[in-house]
C-alpha atoms as one frame of an Amber mdcrd trajectory, in Angstrom:
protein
  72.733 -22.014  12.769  75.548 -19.731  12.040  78.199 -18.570  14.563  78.238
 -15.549  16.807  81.092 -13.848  14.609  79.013 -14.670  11.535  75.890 -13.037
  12.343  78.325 -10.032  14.056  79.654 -10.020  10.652  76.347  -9.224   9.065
  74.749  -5.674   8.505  71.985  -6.033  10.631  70.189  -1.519  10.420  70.303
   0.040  14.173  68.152   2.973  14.925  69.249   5.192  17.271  66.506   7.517
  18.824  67.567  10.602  21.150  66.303  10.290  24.459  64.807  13.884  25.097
  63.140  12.965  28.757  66.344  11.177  29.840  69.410  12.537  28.027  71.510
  10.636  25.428  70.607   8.537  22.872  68.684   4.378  22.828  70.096   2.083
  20.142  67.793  -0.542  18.746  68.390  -3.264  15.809  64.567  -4.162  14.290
  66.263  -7.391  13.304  66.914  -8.719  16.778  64.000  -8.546  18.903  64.557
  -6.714  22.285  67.849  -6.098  21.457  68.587  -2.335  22.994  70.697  -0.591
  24.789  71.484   3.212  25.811  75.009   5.704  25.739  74.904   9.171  26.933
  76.591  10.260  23.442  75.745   8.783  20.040  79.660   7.316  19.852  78.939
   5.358  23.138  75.731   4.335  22.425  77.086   2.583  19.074  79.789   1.011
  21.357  77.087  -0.379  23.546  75.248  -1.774  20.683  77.860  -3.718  19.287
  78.162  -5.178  23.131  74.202  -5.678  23.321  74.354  -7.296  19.631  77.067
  -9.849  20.541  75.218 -10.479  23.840  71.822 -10.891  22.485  73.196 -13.411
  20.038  75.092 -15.600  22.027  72.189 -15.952  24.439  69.905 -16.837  21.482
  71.814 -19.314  20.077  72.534 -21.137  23.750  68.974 -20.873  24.225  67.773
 -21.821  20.798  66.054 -18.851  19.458  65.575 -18.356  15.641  67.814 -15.243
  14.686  66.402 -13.459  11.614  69.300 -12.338   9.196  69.216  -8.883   8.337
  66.317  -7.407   6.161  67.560  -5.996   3.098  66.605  -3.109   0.560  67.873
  -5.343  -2.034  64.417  -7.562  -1.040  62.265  -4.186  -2.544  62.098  -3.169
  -5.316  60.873   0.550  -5.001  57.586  -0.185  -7.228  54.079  -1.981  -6.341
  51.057  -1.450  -8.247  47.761   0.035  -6.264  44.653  -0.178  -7.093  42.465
   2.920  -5.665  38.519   4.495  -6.404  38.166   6.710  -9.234  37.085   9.539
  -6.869  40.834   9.344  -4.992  42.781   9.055  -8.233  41.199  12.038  -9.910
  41.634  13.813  -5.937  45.331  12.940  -6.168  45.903  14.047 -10.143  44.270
  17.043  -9.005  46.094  18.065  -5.580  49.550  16.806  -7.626  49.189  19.104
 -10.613  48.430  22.487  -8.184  51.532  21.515  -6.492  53.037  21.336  -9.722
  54.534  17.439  -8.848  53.653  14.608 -10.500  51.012  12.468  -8.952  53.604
   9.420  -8.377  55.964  12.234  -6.623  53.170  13.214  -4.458  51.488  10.150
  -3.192  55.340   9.185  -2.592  55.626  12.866  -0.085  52.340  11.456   0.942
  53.106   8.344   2.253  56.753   9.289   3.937  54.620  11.814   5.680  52.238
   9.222   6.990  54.974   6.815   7.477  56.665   9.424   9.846  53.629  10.285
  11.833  53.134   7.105  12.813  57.026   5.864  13.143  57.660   8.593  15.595
C-alpha cells in the first residue's frame, strides 16, 4: 500500500456538479468511493476536496480498504469494433448521410447524447 502523500500525489478526475436546489457546487472523485464534499463557490469546493481526498485516504488505509489508483484515458483507446443487425446499419448509413456526417461521426453524437441523458 502506498502512502497518503503518494496517492495525494496522483491525478485521481473530480466532478464537480452545481447544486441548483441548495446553492453552490458538490465535488466528487469516481475513484474513491463516497468520497464528497460541498463549497458554496467552485474555488472552495476544490479546497474542500483536496481536504475530503486526504481524509478519505488516511481513513482507508488505517482501516484497510483497497484504494483504486486513478482510471486513466491512457487505458482506452478511442476504438472498439461493434457488431449490429443489417436493418440498424443501413438505418444509421442512412440518417448519417442526410445529416451530411459520416456514419462513425454520428453514432459517436449518438452515443455522447445517450451517455448524457443518462449521466445527468
Amino acid at each position: 500500500m502506498k502512502s497518503v502523500k503518494e496517492y495525494m500525489e496522483m491525478p485521481y478526475r473530480m466532478e464537480i456538479i452545481e447544486d441548483k436546489d441548495e446553492g453552490g457546487y458538490v465535488v466528487s472523485f469516481p475513484d474513491l468511493p463516497g468520497c464528497i464534499t460541498c463549497g458554496e463557490t467552485i474555488e472552495n469546493a476544490v479546497k474542500n476536496a483536496e481536504e475530503a481526498k486526504r481524509i478519505w485516504i488516511e481513513a482507508a488505509i488505517e482501516d484497510g480498504v483497497e484504494i483504486l489508483e486513478p482510471d486513466s484515458l491512457q487505458d482506452y483507446s478511442g476504438q472498439f469494433k461493434l457488431r449490429l443487425p443489417k436493418s440498424l446499419h443501413r438505418s444509421l448509413a442512412l440518417r448519417s448521410r442526410r445529416e451530411g456526417v459520416s456514419m462513425n461521426q454520428y453514432c459517436v453524437y449518438l452515443l455522447s447524447k445517450n451517455d448524457a441523458v443518462h449521466t445527468a
